[in-house]
Amino acid sequence: NEAPVITIDGPAGSGKGTISQHVAKKLSWHILDSGALYRLVAYAALDKGCSFGDHDALADIARNLDVSFLPQQGGVLKVVLEGTDVSQSIRSESAGEAASKVAAVISVREALLERQRAFAEPPGLVADGRDMGTVVFPNATLKIYLTASAEVRAQRRLKQLKDHGLNATLAGLVSDIQERDARDMNREHSPLRPAADAHTVDTSNLSIDEVVSKVIGLYENR
Ligand code: C5P
């Protein structure tokens, strides 16, 4: 595939989603929110009453996921699962937690691999997730790894959840984030870690614009 790809990986709340949207908009490229796919598998599994221990059933759900991502005003994607708008429901902290559980299942990851690669269409793709640079797009044009302190990430998550009309407390979010990081970093398959050739950017003290400029600058001067 000829399309250039910028991968943006990092832990929960590092700013991946926001930065990816801005970078994709600046370049007029496509976007892949890979976390949404794992959230959708978890959501569909819960909806169908499928146990997270039933790996074959989970992989089946992942393979047959009937989902469309529809661009909305402001660059936000509307996520439609089997005809139902689930954009809000998959954003909850519990959906994130559930996603990180199904994401540890190797057959689920394998089932989603080609689906993710198919997003790499001209003029280019910004792919956000945990293993975009390490596993899904190992030959990406530019690889970014975003980090930020757990405290800063929890603050951002709190704001994000409030913007979506969802409730949470800062203390609860800090511990949720630490728990999710530990699960994502210590799992056997595709653990969260920077690719060897990734540029690490600590976003704790940077504005959105500063991070976006940095990424665009790295792309232009690669
Ligand atoms: O990025 P987001 O918070 O939406 O991701 C939800 C969960 O999905 C993560 O905690 C992680 O366990 C999983 N995930 C993954 N690989 C990706 C993207 C997300 O394992 N590429």
Coordinates of C-alpha atoms and ligand atoms in Angstrom, one line a residue:
N1 CA 0.0 0.0 0.0
E2 CA 1.4 3.4 -1.1
A3 CA -0.5 5.7 1.2
P4 CA 1.6 7.5 3.8
V5 CA 0.8 6.6 7.5
I6 CA 1.4 8.5 10.7
T7 CA 0.9 6.3 13.8
I8 CA 0.1 7.9 17.1
D9 CA 0.3 5.5 20.0
G10 CA 0.2 6.1 23.7
P11 CA -1.6 5.4 27.0
A12 CA -5.2 6.4 27.8
G13 CA -5.6 10.2 28.0
S14 CA -2.2 11.0 26.4
G15 CA -4.1 13.1 23.8
K16 CA -3.9 10.6 20.9
G17 CA -7.5 11.0 19.8
T18 CA -7.5 14.8 19.8
I19 CA -4.1 15.1 18.2
S20 CA -4.9 12.5 15.6
Q21 CA -8.1 14.4 14.6
H22 CA -6.2 17.7 14.3
V23 CA -3.3 16.2 12.3
A24 CA -5.6 14.4 10.0
K25 CA -7.6 17.6 9.4
K26 CA -4.5 19.6 8.7
L27 CA -3.3 17.1 6.2
S28 CA -6.8 16.2 4.9
W29 CA -6.0 12.5 5.6
H30 CA -8.1 9.6 6.7
I31 CA -8.2 8.7 10.4
L32 CA -8.3 5.3 12.2
D33 CA -9.4 5.3 15.8
S34 CA -8.4 1.7 16.5
G35 CA -9.5 1.9 20.2
A36 CA -13.0 2.4 19.0
L37 CA -12.8 -1.1 17.3
Y38 CA -11.8 -2.7 20.7
R39 CA -14.5 -0.7 22.4
L40 CA -17.1 -1.9 19.8
V41 CA -16.1 -5.6 20.3
A42 CA -16.5 -5.3 24.0
Y43 CA -19.8 -3.4 23.6
A44 CA -21.2 -5.9 21.2
A45 CA -20.1 -8.8 23.4
L46 CA -21.8 -7.3 26.5
D47 CA -24.9 -6.6 24.3
K48 CA -25.1 -10.2 23.1
G49 CA -24.4 -11.6 26.6
C50 CA -21.1 -13.1 25.4
S51 CA -18.7 -14.0 28.2
F52 CA -15.2 -12.3 27.9
G53 CA -13.8 -15.8 28.7
D54 CA -15.2 -17.2 25.4
H55 CA -12.4 -16.2 23.1
D56 CA -13.8 -17.9 20.0
A57 CA -17.1 -16.0 20.3
L58 CA -15.2 -12.7 20.9
A59 CA -13.1 -13.3 17.8
D60 CA -16.3 -14.1 15.8
I61 CA -17.8 -10.8 17.0
A62 CA -14.5 -9.0 16.0
R63 CA -14.5 -10.6 12.5
N64 CA -18.2 -9.8 11.8
L65 CA -18.3 -6.3 13.3
D66 CA -20.9 -4.4 11.3
V67 CA -19.7 -0.8 11.9
S68 CA -19.4 2.4 10.0
F69 CA -17.5 5.5 11.0
L70 CA -19.3 8.6 9.6
P71 CA -17.4 12.0 9.7
Q72 CA -19.4 14.7 11.5
Q73 CA -19.0 18.4 11.7
G74 CA -16.0 19.4 13.8
G75 CA -14.2 16.2 12.7
V76 CA -15.7 13.9 15.3
L77 CA -16.7 10.5 14.0
K78 CA -20.2 9.1 14.4
V79 CA -19.9 5.4 15.2
V80 CA -22.8 3.2 14.0
L81 CA -23.0 -0.5 15.1
E82 CA -25.6 -2.6 13.4
G83 CA -27.6 0.4 12.6
T84 CA -27.5 1.9 16.1
D85 CA -25.5 5.1 17.0
V86 CA -23.2 4.0 19.7
S87 CA -20.8 7.0 19.6
Q88 CA -21.6 8.0 23.2
S89 CA -22.0 4.6 24.8
I90 CA -18.6 3.3 23.7
R91 CA -16.9 6.4 25.2
S92 CA -17.7 5.5 28.8
E93 CA -14.9 4.5 31.2
S94 CA -16.5 1.1 31.7
A95 CA -16.5 0.6 27.9
G96 CA -12.7 1.5 27.9
E97 CA -12.1 -1.0 30.7
A98 CA -14.0 -3.7 28.9
A99 CA -12.2 -2.8 25.7
S100 CA -8.8 -3.3 27.4
K101 CA -10.0 -6.8 28.5
V102 CA -11.0 -8.0 25.1
A103 CA -7.9 -6.3 23.6
A104 CA -5.7 -8.8 25.5
V105 CA -7.3 -11.7 23.5
I106 CA -4.9 -12.6 20.6
S107 CA -7.7 -13.9 18.3
V108 CA -9.6 -10.6 18.7
R109 CA -6.4 -8.7 17.7
E110 CA -5.8 -10.9 14.7
A111 CA -9.4 -10.6 13.6
L112 CA -9.1 -6.8 13.6
L113 CA -5.7 -6.6 11.9
E114 CA -6.6 -6.5 8.2
R115 CA -9.6 -4.3 8.9
Q116 CA -7.3 -1.8 10.4
R117 CA -4.7 -2.0 7.6
A118 CA -7.5 -1.3 5.0
F119 CA -7.8 2.2 6.4
A120 CA -4.5 3.1 4.8
E121 CA -5.9 4.8 1.7
P122 CA -4.6 7.8 -0.3
P123 CA -3.9 10.6 0.4
G124 CA -2.8 9.2 3.8
L125 CA -3.8 7.9 7.2
V126 CA -3.4 9.0 10.8
A127 CA -3.8 5.9 12.9
D128 CA -4.2 6.2 16.7
G129 CA -4.0 3.4 19.2
R130 CA -1.6 1.2 21.3
D131 CA 0.2 -0.9 18.6
M132 CA -0.2 1.1 15.4
G133 CA 3.6 1.7 15.1
T134 CA 4.7 -1.7 16.5
V135 CA 2.3 -4.2 14.9
V136 CA -0.4 -2.8 12.6
F137 CA 1.8 -0.4 10.5
P138 CA 5.4 -1.4 11.2
N139 CA 6.5 0.5 8.0
A140 CA 4.7 3.8 8.9
T141 CA 6.1 7.0 7.4
L142 CA 6.2 8.6 10.9
K143 CA 5.7 7.1 14.3
I144 CA 4.7 9.2 17.4
Y145 CA 4.5 7.9 21.0
L146 CA 2.5 10.4 23.2
T147 CA 3.0 10.3 27.0
A148 CA 1.8 12.5 29.9
S149 CA 1.7 12.1 33.7
A150 CA -1.2 9.9 35.0
E151 CA -2.5 13.0 36.8
V152 CA -2.6 15.1 33.7
R153 CA -4.2 12.3 31.7
A154 CA -6.9 11.8 34.4
Q155 CA -7.7 15.6 34.2
R156 CA -8.1 15.4 30.5
R157 CA -10.3 12.3 30.7
L158 CA -12.5 14.0 33.3
K159 CA -13.0 16.9 30.9
Q160 CA -13.6 14.6 28.0
L161 CA -16.2 12.6 29.9
K162 CA -17.9 15.8 31.1
D163 CA -18.1 17.0 27.5
H164 CA -19.9 13.8 26.7
G165 CA -22.3 14.3 29.6
L166 CA -20.8 11.4 31.6
N167 CA -19.9 11.4 35.3
A168 CA -16.6 10.6 37.0
T169 CA -14.2 11.6 39.8
L170 CA -10.6 12.6 39.4
A171 CA -9.4 10.1 42.0
G172 CA -11.3 7.3 40.4
L173 CA -9.9 8.2 37.0
V174 CA -6.3 8.2 38.2
S175 CA -6.6 4.7 39.6
D176 CA -8.6 3.5 36.5
I177 CA -5.9 4.9 34.2
Q178 CA -3.1 3.3 36.2
E179 CA -5.0 0.0 36.1
R180 CA -5.7 0.2 32.4
D181 CA -2.0 1.2 31.6
A182 CA -0.8 -1.8 33.6
R183 CA -3.0 -4.1 31.7
D184 CA -2.1 -2.6 28.3
M185 CA 1.6 -2.5 29.0
N186 CA 2.0 -5.9 30.6
R187 CA -0.2 -8.1 28.3
E188 CA 1.5 -10.8 26.3
H189 CA 0.2 -9.7 22.8
S190 CA 0.9 -6.3 21.3
P191 CA 1.7 -4.6 24.6
L192 CA 1.7 -0.9 24.7
R193 CA 5.2 0.3 24.2
P194 CA 7.0 2.8 21.8
A195 CA 8.2 1.4 18.5
A196 CA 12.0 1.4 18.3
D197 CA 11.8 4.2 15.7
A198 CA 9.0 6.2 17.3
H199 CA 9.4 9.9 18.4
T200 CA 8.3 10.2 22.0
V201 CA 6.5 13.4 22.8
D202 CA 5.6 14.2 26.5
T203 CA 2.4 16.3 26.2
S204 CA 2.0 17.1 30.0
N205 CA 3.0 20.7 29.5
L206 CA 2.1 21.3 25.9
S207 CA -1.1 22.7 24.3
I208 CA -2.9 20.8 21.6
D209 CA -1.6 23.3 19.0
E210 CA 2.0 22.8 20.2
V211 CA 1.7 19.0 19.9
V212 CA 0.0 19.2 16.5
S213 CA 2.8 21.6 15.2
K214 CA 5.4 19.2 16.5
V215 CA 3.9 16.2 14.7
I216 CA 3.5 18.1 11.4
G217 CA 7.0 19.4 11.8
L218 CA 8.4 15.9 12.3
Y219 CA 6.4 14.7 9.2
E220 CA 7.6 17.6 7.0
N221 CA 11.3 17.3 8.1
R222 CA 11.4 13.5 8.1
Ligands
C5P1 O1 -7.7 4.4 23.0 P1 -8.9 3.8 23.7 O2 -9.0 4.3 25.1 O3 -10.2 4.1 23.0 O4 -8.7 2.2 23.7 C1 -9.5 1.4 24.5 C2 -8.7 0.1 24.8 O5 -8.5 -0.6 23.6 C3 -7.2 0.3 25.4 O6 -7.2 0.4 26.7 C4 -6.5 -0.9 24.8 O7 -6.6 -2.0 25.8 C5 -7.2 -1.3 23.6 N1 -6.5 -0.9 22.4 C6 -5.5 -1.8 21.9 N2 -4.9 -1.5 20.8 C7 -5.2 -0.4 20.1 C8 -6.1 0.5 20.5 C9 -6.8 0.2 21.7 O8 -5.3 -2.8 22.6 N3 -4.5 -0.2 18.9

